[in-house]
CSV table of C-alpha atoms in Angstrom, one decimal:
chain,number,residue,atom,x,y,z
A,1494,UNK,CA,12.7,64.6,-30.4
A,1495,UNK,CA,15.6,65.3,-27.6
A,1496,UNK,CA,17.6,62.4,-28.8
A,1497,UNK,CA,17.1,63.5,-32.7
A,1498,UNK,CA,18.2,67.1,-31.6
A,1499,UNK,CA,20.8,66.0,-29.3
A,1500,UNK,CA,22.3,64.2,-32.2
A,1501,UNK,CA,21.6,66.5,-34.8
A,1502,UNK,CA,23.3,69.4,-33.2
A,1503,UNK,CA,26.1,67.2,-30.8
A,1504,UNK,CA,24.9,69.3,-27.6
A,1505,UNK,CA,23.9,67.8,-24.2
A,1506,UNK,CA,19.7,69.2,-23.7
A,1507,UNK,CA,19.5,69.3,-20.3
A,1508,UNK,CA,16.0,70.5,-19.9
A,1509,UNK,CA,13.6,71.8,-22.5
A,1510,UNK,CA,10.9,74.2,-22.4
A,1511,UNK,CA,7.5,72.7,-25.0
A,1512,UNK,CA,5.6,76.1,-26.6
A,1513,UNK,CA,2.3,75.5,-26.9
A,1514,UNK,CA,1.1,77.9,-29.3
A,1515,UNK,CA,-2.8,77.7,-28.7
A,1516,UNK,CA,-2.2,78.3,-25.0
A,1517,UNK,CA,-0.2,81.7,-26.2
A,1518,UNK,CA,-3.5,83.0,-27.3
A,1519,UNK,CA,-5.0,84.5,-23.6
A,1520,UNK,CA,-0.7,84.2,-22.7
A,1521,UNK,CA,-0.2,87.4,-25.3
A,1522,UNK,CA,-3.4,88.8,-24.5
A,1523,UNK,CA,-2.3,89.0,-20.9
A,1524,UNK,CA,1.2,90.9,-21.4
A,1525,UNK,CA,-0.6,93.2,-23.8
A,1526,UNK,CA,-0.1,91.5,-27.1
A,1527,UNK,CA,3.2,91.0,-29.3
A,1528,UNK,CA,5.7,93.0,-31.7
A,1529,UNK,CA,7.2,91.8,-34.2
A,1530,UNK,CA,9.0,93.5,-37.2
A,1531,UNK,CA,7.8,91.6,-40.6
A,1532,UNK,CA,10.3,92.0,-43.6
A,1533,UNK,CA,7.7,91.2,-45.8
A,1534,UNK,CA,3.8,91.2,-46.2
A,1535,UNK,CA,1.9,88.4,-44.5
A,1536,UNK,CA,-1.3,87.2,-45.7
A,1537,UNK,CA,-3.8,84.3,-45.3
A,1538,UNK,CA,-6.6,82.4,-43.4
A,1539,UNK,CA,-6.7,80.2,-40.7
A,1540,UNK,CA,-9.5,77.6,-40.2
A,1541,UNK,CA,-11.4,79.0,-42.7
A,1542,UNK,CA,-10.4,82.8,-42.5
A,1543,UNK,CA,-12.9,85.3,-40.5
A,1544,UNK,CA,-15.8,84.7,-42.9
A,1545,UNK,CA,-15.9,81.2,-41.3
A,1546,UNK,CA,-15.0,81.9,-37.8
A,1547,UNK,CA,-11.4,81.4,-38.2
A,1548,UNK,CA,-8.6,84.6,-38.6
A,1549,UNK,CA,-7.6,86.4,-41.7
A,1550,UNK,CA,-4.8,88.2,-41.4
A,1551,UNK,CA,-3.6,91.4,-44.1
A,1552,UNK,CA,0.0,92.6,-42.6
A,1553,UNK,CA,2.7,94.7,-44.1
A,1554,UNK,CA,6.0,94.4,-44.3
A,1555,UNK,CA,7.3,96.3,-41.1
A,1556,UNK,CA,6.3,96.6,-37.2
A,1557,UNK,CA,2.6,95.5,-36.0
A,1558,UNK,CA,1.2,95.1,-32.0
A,1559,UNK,CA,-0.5,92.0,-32.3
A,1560,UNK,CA,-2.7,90.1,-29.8
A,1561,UNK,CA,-3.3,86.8,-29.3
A,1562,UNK,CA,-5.6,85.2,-32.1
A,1563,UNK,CA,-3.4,87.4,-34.3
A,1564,UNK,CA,0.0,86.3,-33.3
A,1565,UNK,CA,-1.2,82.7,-33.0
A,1566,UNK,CA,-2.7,83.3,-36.7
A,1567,UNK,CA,0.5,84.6,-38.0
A,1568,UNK,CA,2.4,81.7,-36.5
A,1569,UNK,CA,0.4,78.7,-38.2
A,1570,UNK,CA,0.0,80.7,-41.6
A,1571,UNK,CA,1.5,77.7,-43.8
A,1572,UNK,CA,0.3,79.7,-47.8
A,1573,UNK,CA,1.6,83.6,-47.4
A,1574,UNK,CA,-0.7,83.9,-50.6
A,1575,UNK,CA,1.1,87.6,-50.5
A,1576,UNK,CA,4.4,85.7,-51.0
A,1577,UNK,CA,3.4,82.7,-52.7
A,1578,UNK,CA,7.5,81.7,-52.9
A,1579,UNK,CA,7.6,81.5,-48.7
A,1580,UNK,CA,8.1,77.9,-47.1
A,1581,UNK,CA,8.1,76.0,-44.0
A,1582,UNK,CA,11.2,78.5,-43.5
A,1583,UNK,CA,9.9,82.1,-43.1
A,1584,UNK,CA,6.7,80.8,-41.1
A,1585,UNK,CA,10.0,78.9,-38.5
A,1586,UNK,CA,11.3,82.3,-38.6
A,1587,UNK,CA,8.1,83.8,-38.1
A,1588,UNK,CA,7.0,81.8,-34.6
A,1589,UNK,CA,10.7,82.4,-33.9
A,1590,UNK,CA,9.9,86.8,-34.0
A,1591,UNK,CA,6.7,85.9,-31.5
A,1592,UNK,CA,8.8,84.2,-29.2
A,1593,UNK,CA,11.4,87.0,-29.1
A,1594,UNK,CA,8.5,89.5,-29.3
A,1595,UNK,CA,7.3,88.1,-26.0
A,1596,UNK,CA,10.2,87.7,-24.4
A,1597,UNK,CA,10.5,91.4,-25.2
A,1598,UNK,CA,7.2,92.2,-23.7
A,1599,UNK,CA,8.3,90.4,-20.4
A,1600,UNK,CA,11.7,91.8,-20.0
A,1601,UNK,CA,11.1,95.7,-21.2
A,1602,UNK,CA,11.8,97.6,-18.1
A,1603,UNK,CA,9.3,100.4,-19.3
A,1604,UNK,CA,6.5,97.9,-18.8
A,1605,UNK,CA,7.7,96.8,-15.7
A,1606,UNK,CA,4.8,98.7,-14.0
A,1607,UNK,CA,2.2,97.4,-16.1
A,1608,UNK,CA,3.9,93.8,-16.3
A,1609,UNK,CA,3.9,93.9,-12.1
A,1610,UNK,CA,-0.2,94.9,-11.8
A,1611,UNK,CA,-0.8,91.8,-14.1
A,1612,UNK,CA,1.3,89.5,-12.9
A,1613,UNK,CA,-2.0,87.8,-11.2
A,1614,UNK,CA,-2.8,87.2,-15.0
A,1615,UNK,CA,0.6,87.1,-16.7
A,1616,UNK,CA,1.3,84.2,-14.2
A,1617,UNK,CA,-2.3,82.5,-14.7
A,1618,UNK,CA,-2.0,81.6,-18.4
A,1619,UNK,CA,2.1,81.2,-18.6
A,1620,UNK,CA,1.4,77.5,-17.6
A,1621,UNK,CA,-1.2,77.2,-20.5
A,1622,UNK,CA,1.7,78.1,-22.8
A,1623,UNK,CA,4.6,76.5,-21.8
A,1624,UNK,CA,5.4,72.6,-20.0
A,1625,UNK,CA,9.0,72.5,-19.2
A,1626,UNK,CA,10.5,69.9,-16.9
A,1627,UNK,CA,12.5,73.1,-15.2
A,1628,UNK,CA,12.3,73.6,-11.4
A,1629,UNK,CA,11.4,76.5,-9.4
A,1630,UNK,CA,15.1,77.8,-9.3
A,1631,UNK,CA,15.8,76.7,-12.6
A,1632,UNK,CA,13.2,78.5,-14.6
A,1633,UNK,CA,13.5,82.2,-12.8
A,1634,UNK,CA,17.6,81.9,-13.6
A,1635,UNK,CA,16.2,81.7,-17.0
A,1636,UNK,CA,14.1,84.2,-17.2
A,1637,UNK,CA,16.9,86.4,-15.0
A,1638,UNK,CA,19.4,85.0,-18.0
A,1639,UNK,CA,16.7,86.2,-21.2
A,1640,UNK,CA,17.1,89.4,-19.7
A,1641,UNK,CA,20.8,90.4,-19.8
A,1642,UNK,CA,21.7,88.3,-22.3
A,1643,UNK,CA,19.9,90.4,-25.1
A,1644,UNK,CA,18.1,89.2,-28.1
A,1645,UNK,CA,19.8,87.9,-30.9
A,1646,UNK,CA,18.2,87.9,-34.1
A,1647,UNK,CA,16.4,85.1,-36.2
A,1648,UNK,CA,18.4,82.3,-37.5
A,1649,UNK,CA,16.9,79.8,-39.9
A,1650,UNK,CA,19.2,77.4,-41.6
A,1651,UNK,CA,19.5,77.7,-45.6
A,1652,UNK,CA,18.9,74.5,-46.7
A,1653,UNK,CA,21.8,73.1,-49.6
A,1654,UNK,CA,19.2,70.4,-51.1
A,1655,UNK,CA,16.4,68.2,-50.6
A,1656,UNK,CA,16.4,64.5,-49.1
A,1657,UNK,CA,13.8,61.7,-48.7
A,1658,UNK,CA,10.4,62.6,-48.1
A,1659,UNK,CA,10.5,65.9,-48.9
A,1660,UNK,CA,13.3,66.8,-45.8
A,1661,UNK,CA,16.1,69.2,-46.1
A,1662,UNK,CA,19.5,69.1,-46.0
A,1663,UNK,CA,21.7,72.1,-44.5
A,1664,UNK,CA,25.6,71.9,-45.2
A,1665,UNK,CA,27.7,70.2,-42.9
A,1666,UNK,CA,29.5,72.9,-42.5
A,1667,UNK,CA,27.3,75.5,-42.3
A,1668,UNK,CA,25.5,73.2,-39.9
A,1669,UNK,CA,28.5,73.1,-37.3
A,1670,UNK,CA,29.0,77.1,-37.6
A,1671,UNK,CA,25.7,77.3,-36.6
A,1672,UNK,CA,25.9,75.2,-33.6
A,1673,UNK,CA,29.0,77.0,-32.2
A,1674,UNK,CA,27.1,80.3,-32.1
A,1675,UNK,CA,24.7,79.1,-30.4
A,1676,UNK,CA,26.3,77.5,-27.7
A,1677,UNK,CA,29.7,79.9,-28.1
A,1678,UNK,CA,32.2,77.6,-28.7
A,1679,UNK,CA,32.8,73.7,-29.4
A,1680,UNK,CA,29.6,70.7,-29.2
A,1681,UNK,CA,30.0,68.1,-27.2
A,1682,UNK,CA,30.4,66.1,-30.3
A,1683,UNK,CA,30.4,66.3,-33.7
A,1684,UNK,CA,27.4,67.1,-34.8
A,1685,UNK,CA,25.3,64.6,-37.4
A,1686,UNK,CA,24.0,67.8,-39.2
A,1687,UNK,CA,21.8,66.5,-42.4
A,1688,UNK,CA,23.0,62.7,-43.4
């Protein structure tokens, strides 16, 4: 996956940080759950919907505090069956809003109090939800980066066509723009992008 990635966007990965979303479930639970700001409704079931011990979830477009089995819920929701037309797109974009939405939890200085008297906890379940290769130094000069350097909002790449197998193809071009936000300037190389 690094070497597909590395290629694919021209960029040197130095370290990388794996989410494991069912981990995330006590995580969320222990920074006092997750918002996120929905543009549009969300519905569905996951393993089998609450009738059959799983989650159902009803949300409206707009802001919701969700906790764990919720958030994780609204992450794996593949059939919006309130917005039959989503994709494999919207429910990216949709993990991507829990990520920032936790990040946001950690970093609010309002909650600091609250974040500091459950660190205990905050700091027992992190390593359920994330495996990085990072060190000791490296991974607090994260976290000390994620909070000054704001939070940018979602961006999921339009795709121009399909390919083989039922993959998508993004523009060169708008493939390369992409890139140069994200890492504010030139890649390493040119990236692959979509063949």
């Amino acid at each position: 996956m690094i070497k597909t990635v590395k290629d694919f966007l021209g960029i040197n990965i130095d370290h990388l940080i794996i989410v494991d979303f069912n981990g995330f479930v006590d995580f969320i639970n222990a920074v006092g759950g997750v918002k996120v700001t929905l543009p549009k409704r969300v519905c569905g079931e996951v393993s089998g919907g609450k009738k059959n011990g799983g989650v159902t979830i009803h949300l409206s477009a707009g802001e919701h505090t969700l906790q764990g089995d919720k958030a994780l819920a609204l992450a794996r929701i593949r059939e919006n069956t309130c917005v039959p037309a989503e994709t494999d797109l919207q429910r990216a974009a949709r993990q991507q809003l829990i990520i920032s939405g936790i990040k946001d939890r950690l970093t609010d200085p309002l909650r600091f109090p609250i974040n500091f008297l459950k660190g205990p906890l905050i700091g027992w379940t992190a390593p359920k939800a994330l495996i990085t290769d990072m060190g000791a130094f490296t991974l607090p000069q994260l976290a000390i980066a994620a909070v000054f350097g704001g939070n940018p909002t979602t961006n999921v790449l339009k795709p121009s066509g399909s390919g083989p197998g039922g993959s998508l193809i993004v523009s060169k071009s708008q493939c390369v723009e992409a890139v140069k936000r994200l890492i504010g300037g030139d890649p390493n190389r040119t990236p692959a992008c979509s063949p």
